[in-house]
Short mmCIF file of C-alpha atoms in Angstrom, two decimals:
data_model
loop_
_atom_site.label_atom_id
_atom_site.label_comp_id
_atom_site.label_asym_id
_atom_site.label_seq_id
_atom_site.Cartn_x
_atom_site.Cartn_y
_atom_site.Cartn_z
CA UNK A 113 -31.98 -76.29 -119.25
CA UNK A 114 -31.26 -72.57 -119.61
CA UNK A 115 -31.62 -72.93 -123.08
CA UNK A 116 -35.10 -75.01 -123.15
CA UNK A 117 -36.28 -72.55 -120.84
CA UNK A 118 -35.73 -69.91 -122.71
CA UNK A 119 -37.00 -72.01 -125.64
CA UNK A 120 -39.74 -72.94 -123.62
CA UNK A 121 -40.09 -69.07 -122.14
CA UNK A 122 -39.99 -67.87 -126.11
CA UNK A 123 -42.49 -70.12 -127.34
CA UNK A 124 -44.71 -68.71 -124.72
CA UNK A 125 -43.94 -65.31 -125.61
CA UNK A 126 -44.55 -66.59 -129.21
CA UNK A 127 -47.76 -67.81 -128.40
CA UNK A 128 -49.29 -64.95 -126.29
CA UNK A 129 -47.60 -62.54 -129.00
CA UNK A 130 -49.65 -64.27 -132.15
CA UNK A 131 -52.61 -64.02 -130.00
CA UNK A 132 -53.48 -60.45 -130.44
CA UNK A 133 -52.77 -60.74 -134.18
CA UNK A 134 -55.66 -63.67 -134.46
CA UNK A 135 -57.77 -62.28 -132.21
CA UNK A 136 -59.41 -59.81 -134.34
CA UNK A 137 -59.30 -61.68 -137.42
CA UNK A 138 -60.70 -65.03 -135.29
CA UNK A 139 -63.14 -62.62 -134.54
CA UNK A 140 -64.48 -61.52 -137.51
CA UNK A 141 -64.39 -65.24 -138.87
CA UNK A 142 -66.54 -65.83 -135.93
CA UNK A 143 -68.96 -62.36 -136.64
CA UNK A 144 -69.22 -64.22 -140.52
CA UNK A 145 -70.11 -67.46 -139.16
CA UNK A 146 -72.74 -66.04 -136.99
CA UNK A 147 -74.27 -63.55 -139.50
CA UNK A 148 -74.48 -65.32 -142.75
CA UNK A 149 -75.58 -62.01 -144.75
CA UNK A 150 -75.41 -58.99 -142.83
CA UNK A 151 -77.28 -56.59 -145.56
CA UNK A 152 -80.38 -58.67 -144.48
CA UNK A 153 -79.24 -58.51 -141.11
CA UNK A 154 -79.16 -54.15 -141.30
CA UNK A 155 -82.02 -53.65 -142.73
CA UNK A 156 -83.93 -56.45 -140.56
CA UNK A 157 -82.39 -53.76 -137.59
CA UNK A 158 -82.94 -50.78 -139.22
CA UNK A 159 -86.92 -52.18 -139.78
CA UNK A 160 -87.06 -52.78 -136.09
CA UNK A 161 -85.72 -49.85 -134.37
CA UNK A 162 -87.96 -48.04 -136.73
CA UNK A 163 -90.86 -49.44 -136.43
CA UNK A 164 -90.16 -49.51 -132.31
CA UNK A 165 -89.67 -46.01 -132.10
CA UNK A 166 -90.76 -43.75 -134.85
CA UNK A 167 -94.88 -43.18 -135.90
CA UNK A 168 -95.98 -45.58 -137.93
CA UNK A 169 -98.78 -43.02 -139.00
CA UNK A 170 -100.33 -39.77 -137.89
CA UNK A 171 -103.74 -38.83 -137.74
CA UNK A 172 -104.95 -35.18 -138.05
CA UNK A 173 -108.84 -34.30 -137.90
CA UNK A 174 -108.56 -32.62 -141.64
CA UNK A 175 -106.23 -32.10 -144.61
CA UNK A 176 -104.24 -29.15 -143.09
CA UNK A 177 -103.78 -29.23 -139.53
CA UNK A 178 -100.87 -31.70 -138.38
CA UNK A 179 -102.09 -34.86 -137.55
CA UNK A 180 -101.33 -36.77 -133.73
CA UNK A 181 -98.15 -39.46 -134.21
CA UNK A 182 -99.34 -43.11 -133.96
CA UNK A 183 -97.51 -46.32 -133.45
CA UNK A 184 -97.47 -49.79 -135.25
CA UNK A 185 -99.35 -51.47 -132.61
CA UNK A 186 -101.74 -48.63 -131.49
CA UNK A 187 -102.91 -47.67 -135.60
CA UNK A 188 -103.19 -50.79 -137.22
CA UNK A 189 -105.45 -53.90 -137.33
CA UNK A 190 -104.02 -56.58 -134.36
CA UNK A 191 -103.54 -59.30 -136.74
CA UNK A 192 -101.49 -57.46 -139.21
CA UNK A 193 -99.26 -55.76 -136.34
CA UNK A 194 -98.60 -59.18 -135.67
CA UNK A 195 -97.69 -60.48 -138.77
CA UNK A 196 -95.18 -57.79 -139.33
CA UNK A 197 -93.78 -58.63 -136.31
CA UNK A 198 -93.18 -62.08 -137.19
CA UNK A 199 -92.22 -61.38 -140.74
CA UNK A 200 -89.31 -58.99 -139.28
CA UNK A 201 -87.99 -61.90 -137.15
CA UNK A 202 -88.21 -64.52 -140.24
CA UNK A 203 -85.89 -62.16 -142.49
CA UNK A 204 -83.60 -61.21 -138.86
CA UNK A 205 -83.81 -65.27 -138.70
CA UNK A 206 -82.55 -65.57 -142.55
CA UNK A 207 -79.91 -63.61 -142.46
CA UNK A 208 -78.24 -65.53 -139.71
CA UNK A 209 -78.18 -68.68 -141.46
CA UNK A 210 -75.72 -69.92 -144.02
CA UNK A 211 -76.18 -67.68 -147.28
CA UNK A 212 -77.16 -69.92 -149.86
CA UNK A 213 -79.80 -69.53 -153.26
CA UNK A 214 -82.68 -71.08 -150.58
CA UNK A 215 -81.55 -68.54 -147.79
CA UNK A 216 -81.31 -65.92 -150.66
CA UNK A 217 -84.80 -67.02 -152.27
CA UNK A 218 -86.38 -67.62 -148.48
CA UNK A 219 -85.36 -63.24 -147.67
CA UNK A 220 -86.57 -62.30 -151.46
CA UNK A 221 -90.73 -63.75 -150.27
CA UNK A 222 -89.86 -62.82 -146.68
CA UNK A 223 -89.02 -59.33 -147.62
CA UNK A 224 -91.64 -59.16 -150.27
CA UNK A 225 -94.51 -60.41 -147.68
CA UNK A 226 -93.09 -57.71 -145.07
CA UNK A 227 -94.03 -55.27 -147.54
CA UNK A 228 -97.22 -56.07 -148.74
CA UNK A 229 -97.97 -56.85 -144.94
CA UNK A 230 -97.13 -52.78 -144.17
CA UNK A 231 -99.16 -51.64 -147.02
CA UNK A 232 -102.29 -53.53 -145.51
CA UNK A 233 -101.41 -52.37 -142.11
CA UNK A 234 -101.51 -48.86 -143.68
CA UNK A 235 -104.75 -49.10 -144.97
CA UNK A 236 -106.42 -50.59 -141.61
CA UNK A 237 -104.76 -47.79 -139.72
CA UNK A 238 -106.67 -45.36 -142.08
CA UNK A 239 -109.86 -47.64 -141.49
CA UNK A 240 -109.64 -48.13 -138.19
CA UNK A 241 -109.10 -44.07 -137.56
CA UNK A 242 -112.07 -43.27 -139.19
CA UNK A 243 -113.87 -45.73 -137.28
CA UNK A 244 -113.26 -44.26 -134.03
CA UNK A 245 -113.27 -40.45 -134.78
CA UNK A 246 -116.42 -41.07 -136.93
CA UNK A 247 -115.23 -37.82 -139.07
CA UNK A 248 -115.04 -38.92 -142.84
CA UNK A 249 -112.68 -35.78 -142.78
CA UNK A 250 -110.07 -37.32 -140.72
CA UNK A 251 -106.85 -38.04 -142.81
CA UNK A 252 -104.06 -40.72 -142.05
CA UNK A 253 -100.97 -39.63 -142.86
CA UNK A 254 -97.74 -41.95 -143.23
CA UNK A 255 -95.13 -41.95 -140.69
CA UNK A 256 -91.60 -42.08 -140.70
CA UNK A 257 -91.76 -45.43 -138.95
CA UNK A 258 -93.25 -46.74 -142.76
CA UNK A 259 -91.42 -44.83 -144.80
CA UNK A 260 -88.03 -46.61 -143.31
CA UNK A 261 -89.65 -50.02 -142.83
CA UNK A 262 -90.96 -50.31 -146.33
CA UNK A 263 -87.54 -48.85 -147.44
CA UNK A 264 -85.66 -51.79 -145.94
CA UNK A 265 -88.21 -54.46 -147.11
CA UNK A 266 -87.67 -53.10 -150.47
CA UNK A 267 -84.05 -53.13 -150.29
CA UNK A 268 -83.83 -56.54 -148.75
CA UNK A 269 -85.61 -57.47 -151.81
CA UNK A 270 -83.59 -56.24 -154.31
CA UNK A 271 -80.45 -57.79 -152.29
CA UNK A 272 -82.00 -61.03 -151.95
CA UNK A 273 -82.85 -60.96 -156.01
CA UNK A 274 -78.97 -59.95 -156.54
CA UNK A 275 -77.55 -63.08 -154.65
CA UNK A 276 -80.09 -65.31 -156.47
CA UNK A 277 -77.65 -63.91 -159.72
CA UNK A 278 -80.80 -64.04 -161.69
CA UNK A 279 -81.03 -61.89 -164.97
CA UNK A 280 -82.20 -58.44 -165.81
CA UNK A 281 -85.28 -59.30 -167.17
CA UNK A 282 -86.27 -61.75 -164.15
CA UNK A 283 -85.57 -59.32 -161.55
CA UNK A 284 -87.42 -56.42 -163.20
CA UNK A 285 -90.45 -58.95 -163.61
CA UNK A 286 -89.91 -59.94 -160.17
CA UNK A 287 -90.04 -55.94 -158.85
CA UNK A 288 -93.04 -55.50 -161.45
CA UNK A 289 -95.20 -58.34 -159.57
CA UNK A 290 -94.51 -56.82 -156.73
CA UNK A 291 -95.91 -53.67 -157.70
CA UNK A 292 -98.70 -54.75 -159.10
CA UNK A 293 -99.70 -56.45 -155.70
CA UNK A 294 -99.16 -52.79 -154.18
CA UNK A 295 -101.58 -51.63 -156.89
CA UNK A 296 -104.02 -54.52 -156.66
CA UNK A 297 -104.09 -53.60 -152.74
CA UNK A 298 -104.77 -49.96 -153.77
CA UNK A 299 -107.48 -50.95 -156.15
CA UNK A 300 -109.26 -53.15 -154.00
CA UNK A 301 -110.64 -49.87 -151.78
CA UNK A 302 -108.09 -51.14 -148.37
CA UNK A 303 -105.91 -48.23 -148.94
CA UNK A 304 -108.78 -45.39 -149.49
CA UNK A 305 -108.64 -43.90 -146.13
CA UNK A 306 -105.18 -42.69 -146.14
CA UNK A 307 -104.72 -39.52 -147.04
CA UNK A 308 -102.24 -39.64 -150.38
CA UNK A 309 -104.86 -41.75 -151.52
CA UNK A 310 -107.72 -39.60 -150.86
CA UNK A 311 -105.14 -36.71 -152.57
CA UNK A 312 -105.69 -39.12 -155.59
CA UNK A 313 -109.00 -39.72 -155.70
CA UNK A 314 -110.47 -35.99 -155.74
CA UNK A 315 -108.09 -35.33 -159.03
CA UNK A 316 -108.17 -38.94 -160.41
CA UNK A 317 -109.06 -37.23 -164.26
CA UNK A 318 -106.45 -34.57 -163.59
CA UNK A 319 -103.55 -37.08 -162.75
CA UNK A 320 -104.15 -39.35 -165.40
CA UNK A 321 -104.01 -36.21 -167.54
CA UNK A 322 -100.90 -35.00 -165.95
CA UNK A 323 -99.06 -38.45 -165.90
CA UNK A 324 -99.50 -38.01 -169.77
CA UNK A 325 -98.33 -34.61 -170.13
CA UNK A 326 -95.29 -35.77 -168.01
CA UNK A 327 -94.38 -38.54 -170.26
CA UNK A 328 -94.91 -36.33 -173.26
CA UNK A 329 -92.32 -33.65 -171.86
CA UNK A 330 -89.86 -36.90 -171.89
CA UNK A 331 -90.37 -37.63 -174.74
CA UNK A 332 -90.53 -34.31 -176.13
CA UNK A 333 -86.91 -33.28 -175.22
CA UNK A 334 -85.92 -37.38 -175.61
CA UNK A 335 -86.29 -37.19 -179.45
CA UNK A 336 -84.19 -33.99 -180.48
CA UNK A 337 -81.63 -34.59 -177.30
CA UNK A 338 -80.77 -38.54 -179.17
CA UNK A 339 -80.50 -36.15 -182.55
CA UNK A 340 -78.60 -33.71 -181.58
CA UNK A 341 -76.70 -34.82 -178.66
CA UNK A 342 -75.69 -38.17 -181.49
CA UNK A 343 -74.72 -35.97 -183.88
CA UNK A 344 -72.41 -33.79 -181.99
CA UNK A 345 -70.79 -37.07 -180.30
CA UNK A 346 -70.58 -38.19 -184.28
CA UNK A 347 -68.63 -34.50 -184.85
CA UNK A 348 -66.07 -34.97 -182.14
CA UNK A 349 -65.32 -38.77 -183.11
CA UNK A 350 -64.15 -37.44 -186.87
CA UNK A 351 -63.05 -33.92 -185.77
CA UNK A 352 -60.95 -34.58 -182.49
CA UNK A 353 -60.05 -30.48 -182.42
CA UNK A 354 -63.58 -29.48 -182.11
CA UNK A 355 -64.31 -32.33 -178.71
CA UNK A 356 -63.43 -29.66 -176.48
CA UNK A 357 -65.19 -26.69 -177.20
CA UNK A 358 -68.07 -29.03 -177.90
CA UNK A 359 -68.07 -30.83 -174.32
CA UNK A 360 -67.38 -27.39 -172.62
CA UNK A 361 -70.21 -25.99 -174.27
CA UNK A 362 -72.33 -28.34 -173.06
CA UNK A 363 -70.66 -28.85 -169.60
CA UNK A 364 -71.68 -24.95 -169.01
CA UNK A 365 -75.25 -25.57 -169.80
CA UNK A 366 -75.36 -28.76 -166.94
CA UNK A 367 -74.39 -26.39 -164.85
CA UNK A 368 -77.27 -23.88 -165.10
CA UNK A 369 -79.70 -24.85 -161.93
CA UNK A 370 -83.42 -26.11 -163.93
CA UNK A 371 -85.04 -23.04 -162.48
CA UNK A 372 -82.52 -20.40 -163.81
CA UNK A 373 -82.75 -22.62 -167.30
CA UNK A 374 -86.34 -22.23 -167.76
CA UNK A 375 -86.36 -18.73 -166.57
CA UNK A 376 -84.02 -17.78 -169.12
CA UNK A 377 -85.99 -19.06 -171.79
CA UNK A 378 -88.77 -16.82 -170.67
CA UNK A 379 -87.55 -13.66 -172.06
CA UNK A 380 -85.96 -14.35 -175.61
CA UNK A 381 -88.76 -17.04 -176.65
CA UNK A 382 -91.56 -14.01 -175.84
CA UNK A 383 -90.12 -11.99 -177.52
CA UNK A 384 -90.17 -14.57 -180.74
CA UNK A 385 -93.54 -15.10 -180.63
CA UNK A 386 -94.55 -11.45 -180.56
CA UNK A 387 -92.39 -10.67 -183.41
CA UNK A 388 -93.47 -13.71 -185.22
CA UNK A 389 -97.33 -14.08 -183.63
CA UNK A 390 -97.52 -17.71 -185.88
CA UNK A 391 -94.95 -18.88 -183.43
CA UNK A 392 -97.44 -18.37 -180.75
CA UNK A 393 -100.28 -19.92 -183.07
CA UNK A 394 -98.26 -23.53 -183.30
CA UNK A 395 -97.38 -23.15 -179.30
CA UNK A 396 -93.76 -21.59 -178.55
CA UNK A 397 -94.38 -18.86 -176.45
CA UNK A 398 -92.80 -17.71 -172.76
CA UNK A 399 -94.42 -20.39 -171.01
CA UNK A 400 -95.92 -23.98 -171.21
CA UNK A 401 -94.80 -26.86 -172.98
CA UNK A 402 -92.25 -25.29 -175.62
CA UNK A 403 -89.37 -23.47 -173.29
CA UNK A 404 -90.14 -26.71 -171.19
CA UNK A 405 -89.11 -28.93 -173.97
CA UNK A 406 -85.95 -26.53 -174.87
CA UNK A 407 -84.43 -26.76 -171.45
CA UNK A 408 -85.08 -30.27 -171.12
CA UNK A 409 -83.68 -30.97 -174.77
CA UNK A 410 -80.09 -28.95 -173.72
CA UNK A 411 -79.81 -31.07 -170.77
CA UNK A 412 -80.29 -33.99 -172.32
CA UNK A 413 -77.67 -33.34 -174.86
CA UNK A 414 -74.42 -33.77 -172.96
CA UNK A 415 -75.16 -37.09 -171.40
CA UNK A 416 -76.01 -38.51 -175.27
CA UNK A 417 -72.93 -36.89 -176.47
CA UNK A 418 -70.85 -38.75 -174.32
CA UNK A 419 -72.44 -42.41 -174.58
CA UNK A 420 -72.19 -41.49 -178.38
CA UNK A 421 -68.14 -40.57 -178.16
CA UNK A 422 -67.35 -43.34 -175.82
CA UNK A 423 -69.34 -46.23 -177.47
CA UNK A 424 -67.52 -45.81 -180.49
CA UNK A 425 -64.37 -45.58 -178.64
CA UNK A 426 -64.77 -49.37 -177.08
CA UNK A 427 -65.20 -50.29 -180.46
CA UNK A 428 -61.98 -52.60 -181.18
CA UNK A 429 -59.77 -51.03 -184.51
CA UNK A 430 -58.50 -54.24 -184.97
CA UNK A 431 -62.05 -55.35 -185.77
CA UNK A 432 -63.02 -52.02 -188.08
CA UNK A 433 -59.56 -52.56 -189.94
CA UNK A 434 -60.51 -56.40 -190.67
CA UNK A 435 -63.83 -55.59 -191.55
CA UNK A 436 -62.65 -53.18 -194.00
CA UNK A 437 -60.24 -55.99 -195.55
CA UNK A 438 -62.85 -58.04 -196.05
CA UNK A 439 -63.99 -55.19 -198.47
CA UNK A 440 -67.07 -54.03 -196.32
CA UNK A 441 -68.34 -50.46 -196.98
CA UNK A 442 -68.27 -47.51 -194.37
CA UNK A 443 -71.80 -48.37 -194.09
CA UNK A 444 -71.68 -51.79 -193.96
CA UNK A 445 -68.68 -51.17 -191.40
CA UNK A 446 -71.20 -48.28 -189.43
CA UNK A 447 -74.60 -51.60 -189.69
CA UNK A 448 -72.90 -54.65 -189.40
CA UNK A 449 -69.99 -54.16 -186.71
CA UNK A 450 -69.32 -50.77 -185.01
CA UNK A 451 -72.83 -50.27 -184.25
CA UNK A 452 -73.64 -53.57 -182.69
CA UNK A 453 -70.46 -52.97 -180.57
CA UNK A 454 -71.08 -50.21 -179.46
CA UNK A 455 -75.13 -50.58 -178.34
CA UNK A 456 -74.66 -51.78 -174.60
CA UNK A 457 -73.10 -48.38 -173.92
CA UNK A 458 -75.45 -46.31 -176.10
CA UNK A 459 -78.25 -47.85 -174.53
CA UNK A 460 -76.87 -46.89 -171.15
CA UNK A 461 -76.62 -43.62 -172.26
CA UNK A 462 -80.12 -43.78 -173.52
CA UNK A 463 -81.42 -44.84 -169.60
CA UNK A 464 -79.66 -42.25 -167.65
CA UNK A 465 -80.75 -39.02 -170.54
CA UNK A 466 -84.64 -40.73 -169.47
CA UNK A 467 -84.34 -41.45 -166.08
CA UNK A 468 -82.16 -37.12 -165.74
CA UNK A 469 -85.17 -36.07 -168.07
CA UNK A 470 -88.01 -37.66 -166.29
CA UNK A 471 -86.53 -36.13 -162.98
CA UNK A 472 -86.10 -32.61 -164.25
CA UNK A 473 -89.65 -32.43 -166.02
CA UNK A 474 -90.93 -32.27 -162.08
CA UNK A 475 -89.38 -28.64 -162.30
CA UNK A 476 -91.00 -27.84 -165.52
CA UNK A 477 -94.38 -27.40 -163.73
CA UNK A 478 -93.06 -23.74 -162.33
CA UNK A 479 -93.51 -22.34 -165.64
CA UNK A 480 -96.53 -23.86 -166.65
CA UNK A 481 -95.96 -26.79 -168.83
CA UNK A 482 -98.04 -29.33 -166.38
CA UNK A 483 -96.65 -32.88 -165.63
CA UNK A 484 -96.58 -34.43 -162.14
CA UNK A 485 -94.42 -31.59 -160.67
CA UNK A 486 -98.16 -29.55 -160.73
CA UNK A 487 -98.68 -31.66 -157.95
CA UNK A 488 -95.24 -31.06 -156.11
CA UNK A 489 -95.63 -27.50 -156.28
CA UNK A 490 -99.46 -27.33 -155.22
CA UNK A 491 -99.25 -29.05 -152.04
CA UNK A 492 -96.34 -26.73 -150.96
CA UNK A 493 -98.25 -23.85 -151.88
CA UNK A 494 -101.29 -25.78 -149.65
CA UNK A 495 -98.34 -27.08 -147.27
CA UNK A 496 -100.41 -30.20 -148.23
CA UNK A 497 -97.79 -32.88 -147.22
CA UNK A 498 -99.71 -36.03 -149.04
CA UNK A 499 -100.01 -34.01 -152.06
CA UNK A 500 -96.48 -33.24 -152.66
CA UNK A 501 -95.89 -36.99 -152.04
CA UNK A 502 -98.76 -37.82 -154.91
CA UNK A 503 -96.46 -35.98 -157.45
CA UNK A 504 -92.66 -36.68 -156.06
CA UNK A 505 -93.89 -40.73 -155.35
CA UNK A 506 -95.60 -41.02 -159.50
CA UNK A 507 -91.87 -39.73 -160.94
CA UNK A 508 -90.04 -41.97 -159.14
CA UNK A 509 -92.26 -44.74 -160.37
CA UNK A 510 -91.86 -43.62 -163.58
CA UNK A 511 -88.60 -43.48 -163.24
CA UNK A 512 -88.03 -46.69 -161.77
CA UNK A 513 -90.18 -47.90 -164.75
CA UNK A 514 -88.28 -46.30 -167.48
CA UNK A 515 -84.36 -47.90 -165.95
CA UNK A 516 -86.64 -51.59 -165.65
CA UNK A 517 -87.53 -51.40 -169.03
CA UNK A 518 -84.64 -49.67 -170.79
CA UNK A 519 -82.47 -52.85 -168.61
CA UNK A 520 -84.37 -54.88 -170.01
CA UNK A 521 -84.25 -53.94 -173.21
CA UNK A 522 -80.71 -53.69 -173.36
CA UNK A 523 -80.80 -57.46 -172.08
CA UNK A 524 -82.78 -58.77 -174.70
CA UNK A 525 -80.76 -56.81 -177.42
CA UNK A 526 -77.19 -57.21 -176.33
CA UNK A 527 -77.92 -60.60 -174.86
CA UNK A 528 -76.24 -58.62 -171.37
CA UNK A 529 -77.51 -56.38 -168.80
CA UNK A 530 -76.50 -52.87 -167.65
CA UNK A 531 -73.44 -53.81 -164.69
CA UNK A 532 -75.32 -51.41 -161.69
#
């Protein structure tokens, strides 16, 4: 008896003891079953507590002064406060259920309505404020309370797109349509009251003109950086001695801020073009497009000089060395096997020297080579809020753009997308 009691005694003991090693993890199976994807689930939250306690918009009496903080349900139209409202609780709804491709396809329209839906609300906001000031000065300015919501619909997009597993070129189409519904919105006239918009509209010719001059900066630098920066990666594949003076070289100059970059230019490329004035006569002077084009050329270099090295690296030996038994040339080696090999990577390398370009050619506005950073660094000067967000918003577009494409691209070529 002594012994089945203490049998019986030690079972207990056994029991209550494996209870606090299940408890947590019966608790977290429990969390799982109740939250079926909890990325939706966040951002669903993080939409919410936004939206309930951050300004939606803010409304100032003219372009300078600092405009009064407005909420969802106090700026917008009724209907569309609503709607968001309802859309939140749909995708909060979503992610409790069981995460399957429906669930997954169900958050990717929810979260794509709850967008559009705060764009609209936006624009009635801006409508609705000029209605009852009766100023056509009075600008509406977006809030934090947007900024995060439309953050998190975008996000819970993108997730939603990434469980549906579906391929590069789908999910770039599928982010394309969704700006073009933005920019049918805009186009329509519902988004003309706020005040980025209004920033547009008085220099419509000059941003279409900048937006060029931007994308010819890119390209600009892109051409002689893929030149260059290929043949120095080419150099330190066949000379292995030289791949350290050549990467330090060109680590130093990544570490020169833009500003400093372009400043130093200033000096030594004057001084060219007053010695030589035919310099000046074809454009490369202290300022403007050519010291622009420089700087943004030496950045570029070390990220193609890398991609260059390492995609030949992945390249299998085994294959070169039975390629070359089969009696195929260098060249025919360099055409017909290396160089399909190693494209995934040099294409990769291709989207991050665009996307690092496009970025940097913001700064190139401070010494007067134009592009979207004019904008940037006008509305600072004018502590013009809207207008800095006209020029920061169009690179990031174009940026965004440029890594859709270039994905894509590499998807269609390698038969593979970029791994995120």
């Amino acid at each position: 008896m002594t012994n089945g009691a203490d049998g019986g005694a030690g079972g207990g003991q056994g029991r209550l003891a494996a209870r606090p090693a299940d408890g947590p993890s019966s608790l977290a199976t429990a969390d799982r079953r109740r939250i079926g994807n909890r990325v939706i689930a966040l951002l669903a939250v993080a939409a919410i507590v936004a939206l309930a306690l951050l300004p939606f918009v803010s409304i100032a009496p003219n372009r300078i002064v600092s405009g009064t903080p407005a909420m969802l349900w106090k700026a917008a139209a009724a209907p569309l406060s609503l709607a968001v409202a309802v859309e939140l609780a749909a995708l909060l709804g979503l992610s409790l259920i069981k995460p399957t491709r429906t669930a997954a396809a169900l958050a990717a329209v929810t979260g794509a309505l709850l967008l559009v839906t705060l764009v609209l609300a936006a624009g009635s906001s801006g409508l609705l404020a000029i209605a009852a000031t009766g100023a056509k000065g009075t600008r509406t300015g977006l809030g934090a309370g947007f900024w995060i919501a439309v953050i998190a619909a975008a996000l819970a997009v993108s997730d939603a797109l990434g469980r549906l597993r579906l391929g590069t070129a789908a999910r770039f189409a599928a982010g394309l349509a969704l700006a073009l519904a933005v920019a049918a919105i805009a186009w329509s006239g519902a988004l003309d009251q706020l005040s980025i918009v209004r920033e547009y509209l008085t220099r419509r010719d000059g941003f279409t003109a900048e937006l060029a001059r931007h994308i010819a900066l890119v390209f600009g630098a892109l051409l002689p950086a893929i030149a260059i920066g290929g043949a120095l990666g080419a150099l330190v594949l066949r000379r292995r001695t030289l791949r350290g003076p050549v990467f330090a070289t060109l680590n130093v100059i990544q570490t020169v801020p833009s500003i400093a970059l372009f400043g130093l230019l200033i000096g030594p490329l004057t001084g060219l073009s007053e010695a030589w004035p035919f310099l000046r006569e074809i454009g490369i002077r202290g300022i403007g497009y050519a010291p622009a084009v420089i700087a943004l050329t030496l950045y570029g270099l070390l990220p193609v000089a890398r991609s260059t090295e390492a995609a030949f690296l992945a390249v299998p030996p085994a294959v070169v060395d039975a390629a070359r038994g089969m009696g195929m040339t260098g060249g025919q080696i360099l055409r017909n096997v290396s160089l399909p090999l190693a494209l995934p990577i040099l294409l990769s390398g291709l989207r991050i020297v665009t996307i690092q370009l496009i970025g940097l050619a913001v700064v190139a506005a401070l010494i007067g080579a134009g592009g979207l950073g004019t904008f940037v660094f006008q509305g600072l000067g004018q502590t013009a809020t809207d207008l800095v967000l006209l020029g920061a918003l169009s690179a990031i577009g174009l940026a965004l753009l440029a890594d859709g494409l270039l994905r894509s691209l590499t998807a269609a070529l390698t038969g593979k997308g970029i791994t995120p």
